mmCIF file of C-alpha atoms and ligand atoms in Angstrom:
data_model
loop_
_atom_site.group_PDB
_atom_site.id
_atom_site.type_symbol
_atom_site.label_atom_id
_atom_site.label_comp_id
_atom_site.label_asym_id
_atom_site.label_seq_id
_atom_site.Cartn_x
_atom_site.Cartn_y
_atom_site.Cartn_z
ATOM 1 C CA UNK A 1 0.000 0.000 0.000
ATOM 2 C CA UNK A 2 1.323 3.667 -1.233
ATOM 3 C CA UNK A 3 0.399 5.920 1.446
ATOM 4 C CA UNK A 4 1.274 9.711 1.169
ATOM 5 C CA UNK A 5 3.290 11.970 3.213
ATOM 6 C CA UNK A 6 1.222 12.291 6.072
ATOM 7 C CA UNK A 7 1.592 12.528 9.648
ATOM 8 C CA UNK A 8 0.127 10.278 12.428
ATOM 9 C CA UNK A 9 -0.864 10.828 15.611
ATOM 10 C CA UNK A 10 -2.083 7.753 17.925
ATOM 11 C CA UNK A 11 -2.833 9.476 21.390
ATOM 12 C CA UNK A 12 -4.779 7.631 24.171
ATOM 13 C CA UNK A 13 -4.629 5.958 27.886
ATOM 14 C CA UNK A 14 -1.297 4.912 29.101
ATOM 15 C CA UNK A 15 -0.328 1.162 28.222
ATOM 16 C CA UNK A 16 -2.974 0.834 24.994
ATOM 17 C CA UNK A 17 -0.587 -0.654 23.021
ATOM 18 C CA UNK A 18 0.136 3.030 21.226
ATOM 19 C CA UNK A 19 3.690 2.484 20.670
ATOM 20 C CA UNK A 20 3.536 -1.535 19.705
ATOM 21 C CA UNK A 21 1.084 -0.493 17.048
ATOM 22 C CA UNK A 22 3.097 3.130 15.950
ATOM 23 C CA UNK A 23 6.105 0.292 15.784
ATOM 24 C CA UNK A 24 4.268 -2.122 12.851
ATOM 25 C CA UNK A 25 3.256 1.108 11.020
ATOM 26 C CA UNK A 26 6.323 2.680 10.805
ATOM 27 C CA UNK A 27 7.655 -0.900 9.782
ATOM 28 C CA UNK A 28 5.004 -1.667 7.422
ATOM 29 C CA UNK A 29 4.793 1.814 5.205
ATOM 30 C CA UNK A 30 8.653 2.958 6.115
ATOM 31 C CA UNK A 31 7.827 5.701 8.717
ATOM 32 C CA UNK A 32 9.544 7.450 10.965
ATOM 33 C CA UNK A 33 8.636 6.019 14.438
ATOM 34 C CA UNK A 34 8.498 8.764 17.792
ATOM 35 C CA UNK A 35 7.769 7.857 21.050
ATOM 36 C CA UNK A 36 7.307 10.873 22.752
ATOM 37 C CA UNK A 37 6.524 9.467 26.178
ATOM 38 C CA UNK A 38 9.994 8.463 25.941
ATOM 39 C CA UNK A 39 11.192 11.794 26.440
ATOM 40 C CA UNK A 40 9.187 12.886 29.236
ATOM 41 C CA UNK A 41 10.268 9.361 30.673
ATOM 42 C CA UNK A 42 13.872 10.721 29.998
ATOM 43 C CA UNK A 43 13.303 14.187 31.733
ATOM 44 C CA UNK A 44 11.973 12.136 34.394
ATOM 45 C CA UNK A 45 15.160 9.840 34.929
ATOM 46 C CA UNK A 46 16.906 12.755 35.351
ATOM 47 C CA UNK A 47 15.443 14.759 37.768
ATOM 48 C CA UNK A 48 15.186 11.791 39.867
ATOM 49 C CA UNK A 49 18.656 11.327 39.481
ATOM 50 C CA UNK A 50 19.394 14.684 40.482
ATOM 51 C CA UNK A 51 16.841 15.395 43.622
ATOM 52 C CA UNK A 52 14.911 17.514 41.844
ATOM 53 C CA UNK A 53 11.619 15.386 42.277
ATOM 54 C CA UNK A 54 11.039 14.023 46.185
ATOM 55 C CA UNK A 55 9.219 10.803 46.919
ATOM 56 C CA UNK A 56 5.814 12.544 47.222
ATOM 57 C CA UNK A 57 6.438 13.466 44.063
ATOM 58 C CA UNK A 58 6.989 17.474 44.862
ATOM 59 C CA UNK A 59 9.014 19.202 42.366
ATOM 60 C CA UNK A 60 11.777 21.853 42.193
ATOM 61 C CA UNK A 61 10.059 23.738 39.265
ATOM 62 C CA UNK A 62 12.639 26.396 39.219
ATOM 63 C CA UNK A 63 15.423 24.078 39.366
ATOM 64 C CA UNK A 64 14.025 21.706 36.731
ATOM 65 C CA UNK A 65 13.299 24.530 34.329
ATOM 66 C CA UNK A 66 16.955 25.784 34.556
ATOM 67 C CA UNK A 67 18.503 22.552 33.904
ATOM 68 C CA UNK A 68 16.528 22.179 31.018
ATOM 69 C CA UNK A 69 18.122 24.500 29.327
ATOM 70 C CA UNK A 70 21.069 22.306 28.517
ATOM 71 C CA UNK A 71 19.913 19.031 29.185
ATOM 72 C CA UNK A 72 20.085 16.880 25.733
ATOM 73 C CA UNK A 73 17.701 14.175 26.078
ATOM 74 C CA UNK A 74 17.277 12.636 22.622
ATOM 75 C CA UNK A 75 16.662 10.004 20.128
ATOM 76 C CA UNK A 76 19.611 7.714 19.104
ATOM 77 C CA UNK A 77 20.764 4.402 18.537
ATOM 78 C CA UNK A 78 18.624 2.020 20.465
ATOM 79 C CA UNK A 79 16.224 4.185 21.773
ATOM 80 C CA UNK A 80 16.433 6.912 24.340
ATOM 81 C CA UNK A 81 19.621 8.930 25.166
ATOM 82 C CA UNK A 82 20.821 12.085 28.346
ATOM 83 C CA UNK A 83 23.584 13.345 26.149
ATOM 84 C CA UNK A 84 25.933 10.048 25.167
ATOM 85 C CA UNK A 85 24.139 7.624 27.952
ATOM 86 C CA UNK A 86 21.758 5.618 26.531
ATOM 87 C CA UNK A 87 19.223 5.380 28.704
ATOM 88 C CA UNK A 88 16.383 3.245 26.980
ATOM 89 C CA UNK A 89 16.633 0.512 30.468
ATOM 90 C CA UNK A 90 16.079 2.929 33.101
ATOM 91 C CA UNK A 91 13.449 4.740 31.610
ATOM 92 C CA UNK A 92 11.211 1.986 31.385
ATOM 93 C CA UNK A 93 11.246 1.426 35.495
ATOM 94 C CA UNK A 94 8.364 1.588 37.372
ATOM 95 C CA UNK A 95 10.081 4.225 39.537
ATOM 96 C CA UNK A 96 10.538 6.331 36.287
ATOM 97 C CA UNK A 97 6.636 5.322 35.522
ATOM 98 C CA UNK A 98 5.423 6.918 38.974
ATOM 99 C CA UNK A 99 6.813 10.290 38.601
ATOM 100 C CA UNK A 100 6.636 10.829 35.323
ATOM 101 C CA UNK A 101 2.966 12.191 34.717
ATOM 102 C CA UNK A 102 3.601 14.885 38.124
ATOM 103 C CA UNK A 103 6.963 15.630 35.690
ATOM 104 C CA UNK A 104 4.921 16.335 32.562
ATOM 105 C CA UNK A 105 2.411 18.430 34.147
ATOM 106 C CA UNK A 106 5.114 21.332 34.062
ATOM 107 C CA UNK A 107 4.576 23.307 31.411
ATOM 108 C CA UNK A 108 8.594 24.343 30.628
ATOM 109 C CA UNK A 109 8.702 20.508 30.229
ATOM 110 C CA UNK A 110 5.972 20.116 27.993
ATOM 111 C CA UNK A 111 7.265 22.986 25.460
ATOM 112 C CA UNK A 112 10.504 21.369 25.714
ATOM 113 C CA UNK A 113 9.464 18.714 24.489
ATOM 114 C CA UNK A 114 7.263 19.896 21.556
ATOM 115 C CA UNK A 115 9.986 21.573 20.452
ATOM 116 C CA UNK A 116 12.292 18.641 20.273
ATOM 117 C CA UNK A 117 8.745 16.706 18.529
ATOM 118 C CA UNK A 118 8.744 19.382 16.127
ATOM 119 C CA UNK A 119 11.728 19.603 14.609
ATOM 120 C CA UNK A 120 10.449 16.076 12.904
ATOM 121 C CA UNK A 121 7.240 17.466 11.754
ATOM 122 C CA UNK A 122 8.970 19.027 8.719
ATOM 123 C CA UNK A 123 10.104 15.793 7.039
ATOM 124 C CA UNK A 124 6.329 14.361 7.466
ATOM 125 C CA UNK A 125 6.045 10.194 6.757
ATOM 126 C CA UNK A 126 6.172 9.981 10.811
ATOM 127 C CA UNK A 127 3.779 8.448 12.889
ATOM 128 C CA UNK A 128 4.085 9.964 16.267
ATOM 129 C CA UNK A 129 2.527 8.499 19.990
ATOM 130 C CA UNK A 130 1.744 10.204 22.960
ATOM 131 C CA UNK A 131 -1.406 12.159 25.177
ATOM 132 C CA UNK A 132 -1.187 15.303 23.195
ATOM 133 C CA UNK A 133 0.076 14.549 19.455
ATOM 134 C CA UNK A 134 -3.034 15.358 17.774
ATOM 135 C CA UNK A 135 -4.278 18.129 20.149
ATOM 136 C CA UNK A 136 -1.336 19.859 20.645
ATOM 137 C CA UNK A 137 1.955 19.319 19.150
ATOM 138 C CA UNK A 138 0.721 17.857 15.689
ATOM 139 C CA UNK A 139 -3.365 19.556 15.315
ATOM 140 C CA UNK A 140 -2.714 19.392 11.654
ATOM 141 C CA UNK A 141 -1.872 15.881 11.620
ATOM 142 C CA UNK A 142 -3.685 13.841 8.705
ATOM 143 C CA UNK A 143 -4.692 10.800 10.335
ATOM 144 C CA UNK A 144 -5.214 11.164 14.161
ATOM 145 C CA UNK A 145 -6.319 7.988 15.970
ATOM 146 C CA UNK A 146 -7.269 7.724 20.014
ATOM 147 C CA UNK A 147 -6.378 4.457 21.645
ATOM 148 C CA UNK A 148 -8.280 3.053 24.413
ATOM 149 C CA UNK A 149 -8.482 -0.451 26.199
ATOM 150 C CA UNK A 150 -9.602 -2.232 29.151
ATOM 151 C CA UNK A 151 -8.153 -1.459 32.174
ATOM 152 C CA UNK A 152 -7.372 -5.125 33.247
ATOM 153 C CA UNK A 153 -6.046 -5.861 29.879
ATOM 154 C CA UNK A 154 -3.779 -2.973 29.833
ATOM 155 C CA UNK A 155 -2.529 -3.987 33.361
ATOM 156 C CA UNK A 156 -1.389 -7.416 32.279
ATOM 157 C CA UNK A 157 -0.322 -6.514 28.866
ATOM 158 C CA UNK A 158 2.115 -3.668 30.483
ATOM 159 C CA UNK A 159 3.392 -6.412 33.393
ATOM 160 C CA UNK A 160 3.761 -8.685 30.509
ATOM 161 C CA UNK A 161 5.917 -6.451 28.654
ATOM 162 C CA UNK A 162 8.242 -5.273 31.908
ATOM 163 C CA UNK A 163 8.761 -9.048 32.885
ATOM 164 C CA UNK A 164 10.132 -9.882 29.057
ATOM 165 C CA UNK A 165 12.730 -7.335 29.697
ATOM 166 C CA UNK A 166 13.735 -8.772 33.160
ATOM 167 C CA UNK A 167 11.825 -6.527 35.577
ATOM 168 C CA UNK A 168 9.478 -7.327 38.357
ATOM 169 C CA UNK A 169 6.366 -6.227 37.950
ATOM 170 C CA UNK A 170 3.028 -6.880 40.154
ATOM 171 C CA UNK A 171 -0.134 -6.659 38.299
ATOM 172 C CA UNK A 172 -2.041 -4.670 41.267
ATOM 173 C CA UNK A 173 0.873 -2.301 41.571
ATOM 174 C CA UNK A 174 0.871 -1.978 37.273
ATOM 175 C CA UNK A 175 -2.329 -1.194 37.571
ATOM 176 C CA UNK A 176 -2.473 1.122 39.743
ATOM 177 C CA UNK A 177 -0.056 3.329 38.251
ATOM 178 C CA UNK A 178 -1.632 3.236 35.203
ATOM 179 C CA UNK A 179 -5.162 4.696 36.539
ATOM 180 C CA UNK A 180 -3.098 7.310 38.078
ATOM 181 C CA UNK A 181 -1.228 8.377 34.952
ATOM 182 C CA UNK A 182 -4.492 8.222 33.267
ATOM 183 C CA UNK A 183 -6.148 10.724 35.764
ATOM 184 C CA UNK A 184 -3.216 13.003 36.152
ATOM 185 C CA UNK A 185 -2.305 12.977 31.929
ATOM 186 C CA UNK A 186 -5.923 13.863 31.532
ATOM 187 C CA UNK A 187 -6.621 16.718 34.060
ATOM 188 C CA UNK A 188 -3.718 18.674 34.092
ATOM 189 C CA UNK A 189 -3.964 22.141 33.378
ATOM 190 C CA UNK A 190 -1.932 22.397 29.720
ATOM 191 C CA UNK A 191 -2.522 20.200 26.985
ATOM 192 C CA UNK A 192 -4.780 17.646 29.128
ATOM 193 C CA UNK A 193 -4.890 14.136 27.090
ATOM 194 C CA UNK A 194 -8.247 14.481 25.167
ATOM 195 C CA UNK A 195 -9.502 12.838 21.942
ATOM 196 C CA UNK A 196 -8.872 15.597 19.312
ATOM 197 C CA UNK A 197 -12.159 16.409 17.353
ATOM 198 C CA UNK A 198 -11.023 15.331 14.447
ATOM 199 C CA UNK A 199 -9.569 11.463 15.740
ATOM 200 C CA UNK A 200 -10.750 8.293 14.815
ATOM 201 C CA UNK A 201 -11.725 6.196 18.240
ATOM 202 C CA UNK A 202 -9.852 2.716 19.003
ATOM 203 C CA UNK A 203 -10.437 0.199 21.173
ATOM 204 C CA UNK A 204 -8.558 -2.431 20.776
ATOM 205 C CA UNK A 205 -9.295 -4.708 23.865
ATOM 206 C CA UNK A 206 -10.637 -7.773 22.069
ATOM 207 C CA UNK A 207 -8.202 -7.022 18.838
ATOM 208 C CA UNK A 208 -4.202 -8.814 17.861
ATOM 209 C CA UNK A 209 -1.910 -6.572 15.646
ATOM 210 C CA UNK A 210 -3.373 -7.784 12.909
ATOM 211 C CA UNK A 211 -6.561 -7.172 13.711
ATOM 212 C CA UNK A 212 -5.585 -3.830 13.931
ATOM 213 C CA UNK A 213 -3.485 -3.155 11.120
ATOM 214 C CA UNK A 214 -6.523 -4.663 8.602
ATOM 215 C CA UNK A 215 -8.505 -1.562 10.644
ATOM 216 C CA UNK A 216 -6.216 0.990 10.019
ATOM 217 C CA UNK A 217 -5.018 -0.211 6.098
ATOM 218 C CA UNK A 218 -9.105 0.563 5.410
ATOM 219 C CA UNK A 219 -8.909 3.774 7.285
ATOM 220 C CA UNK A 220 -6.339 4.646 5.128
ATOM 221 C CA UNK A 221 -7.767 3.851 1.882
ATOM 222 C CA UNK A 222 -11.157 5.376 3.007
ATOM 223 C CA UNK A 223 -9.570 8.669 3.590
ATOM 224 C CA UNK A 224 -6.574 9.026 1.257
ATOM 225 C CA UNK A 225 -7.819 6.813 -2.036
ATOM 226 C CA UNK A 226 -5.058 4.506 -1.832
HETATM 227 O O1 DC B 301 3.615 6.774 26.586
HETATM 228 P P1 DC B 301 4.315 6.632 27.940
HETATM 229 O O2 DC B 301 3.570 5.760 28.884
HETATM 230 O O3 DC B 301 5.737 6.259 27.808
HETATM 231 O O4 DC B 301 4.284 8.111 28.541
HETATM 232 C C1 DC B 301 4.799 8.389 29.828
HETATM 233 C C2 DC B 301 4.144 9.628 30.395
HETATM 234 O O5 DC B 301 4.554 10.790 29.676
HETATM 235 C C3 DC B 301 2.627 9.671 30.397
HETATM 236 O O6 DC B 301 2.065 9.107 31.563
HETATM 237 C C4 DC B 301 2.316 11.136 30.318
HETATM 238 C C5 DC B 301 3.500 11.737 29.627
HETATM 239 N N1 DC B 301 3.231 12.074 28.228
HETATM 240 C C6 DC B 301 2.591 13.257 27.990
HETATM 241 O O7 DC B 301 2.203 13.952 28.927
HETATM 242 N N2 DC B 301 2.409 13.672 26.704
HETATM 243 C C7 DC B 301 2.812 12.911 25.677
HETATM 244 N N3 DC B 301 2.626 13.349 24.421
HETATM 245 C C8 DC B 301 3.445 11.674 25.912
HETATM 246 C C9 DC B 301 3.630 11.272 27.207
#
């Protein structure tokens, strides 16, 4: 299937399966894969790493918004990177996982990393997941879908996941993070994760990849002709 130049933006609950399915599309038309969750994970790691979170989750705003200014998380080889340390591991913790949504409520974060999200836009043929992709950093995307799932499902395929890379993970305690990030992503005060107007709803609960990718292949040829 020819597909044009497009962007698209899969936004949704945390632990839909977003970034597994964002994977087989970029694979499948030769896209440009971001995982911009990834990068609030990394800002995350590193204010962790450098006291300027607490364990009640209480941030240094000031502090965090001054080291921003040269911190260099990025993309590279093999995933995620803080300047040459690849980082890709550590960001997946669940300690990373429960302060990240309290990081990405501040909004010097967030434009931080739009801008970094932007700079991609340009080259379009990238398909892009996150809470705010087609609301906020992409609203001009072409093809905006909203991913949602059951919350048991999402539990056990996110403990799944963490155990295949070696890490313990208790599907009560999954869980549970997950509802919070949901509540937190979705009523913080800038760029809240909502459906955009414009998105195309979902749920994949009872669906495999395949399933899926039959979905979106007829979405495409719906909209585009192709
Ligand atoms: O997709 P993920 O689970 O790796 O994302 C981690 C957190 O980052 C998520 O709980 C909220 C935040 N996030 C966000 O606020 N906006 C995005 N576009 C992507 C992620």
């Amino acid at each position: 299937m020819n597909i044009p130049d497009i962007i698209i933006a899969i936004d949704g609950y945390s632990s839909t399966g977003k970034s597994s399915f964002a994977k087989v599309i970029a694979k499948e038309f030769s896209f440009l894969y971001l995982d911009s969750g990834a990068l609030y994970r990394g800002v995350t790691l590193f204010a962790i790493e450098n006291g300027l979170i607490d364990d009640d989750c209480t941030i240094d705003v000031p502090e965090l918004e001054k080291a921003l200014e040269t911190l260099d998380v990025h993309f590279g080889e093999g995933g995620t990177y803080i300047a040459d340390r690849c980082v890709e591991q550590d960001i997946r913790s669940l300690a990373v996982a429960d302060k990240v949504s309290p990081i990405a409520t501040v909004a010097q974060v967030r434009n931080y990393v739009d801008r970094k999200l932007r700079e991609f836009g340009s080259r379009r043929r990238v398909v892009m997941d996150g809470r705010d992709i087609g609301t906020t950093v992409f609203p001009d995307a072409e093809l905006k879908i909203f991913m949602t799932a059951d919350t048991q499902i999402r539990a056990v395929r996110r403990a799944d996941e963490m155990r295949a890379k070696g890490m313990e993970a208790d599907i009560e305690d999954v869980k549970k993070n997950l509802l919070e990030r949901d509540y937190i992503d979705s009523h913080r005060e800038v760029s809240p994760l909502s459906k955009a107007a414009d998105a195309v709803e979902l749920d994949n609960t009872h669906m495999t990849m395949e399933d899926q990718m039959v979905w979106l292949r007829n979405l495409i040829s719906e909209r585009f002709g192709c």
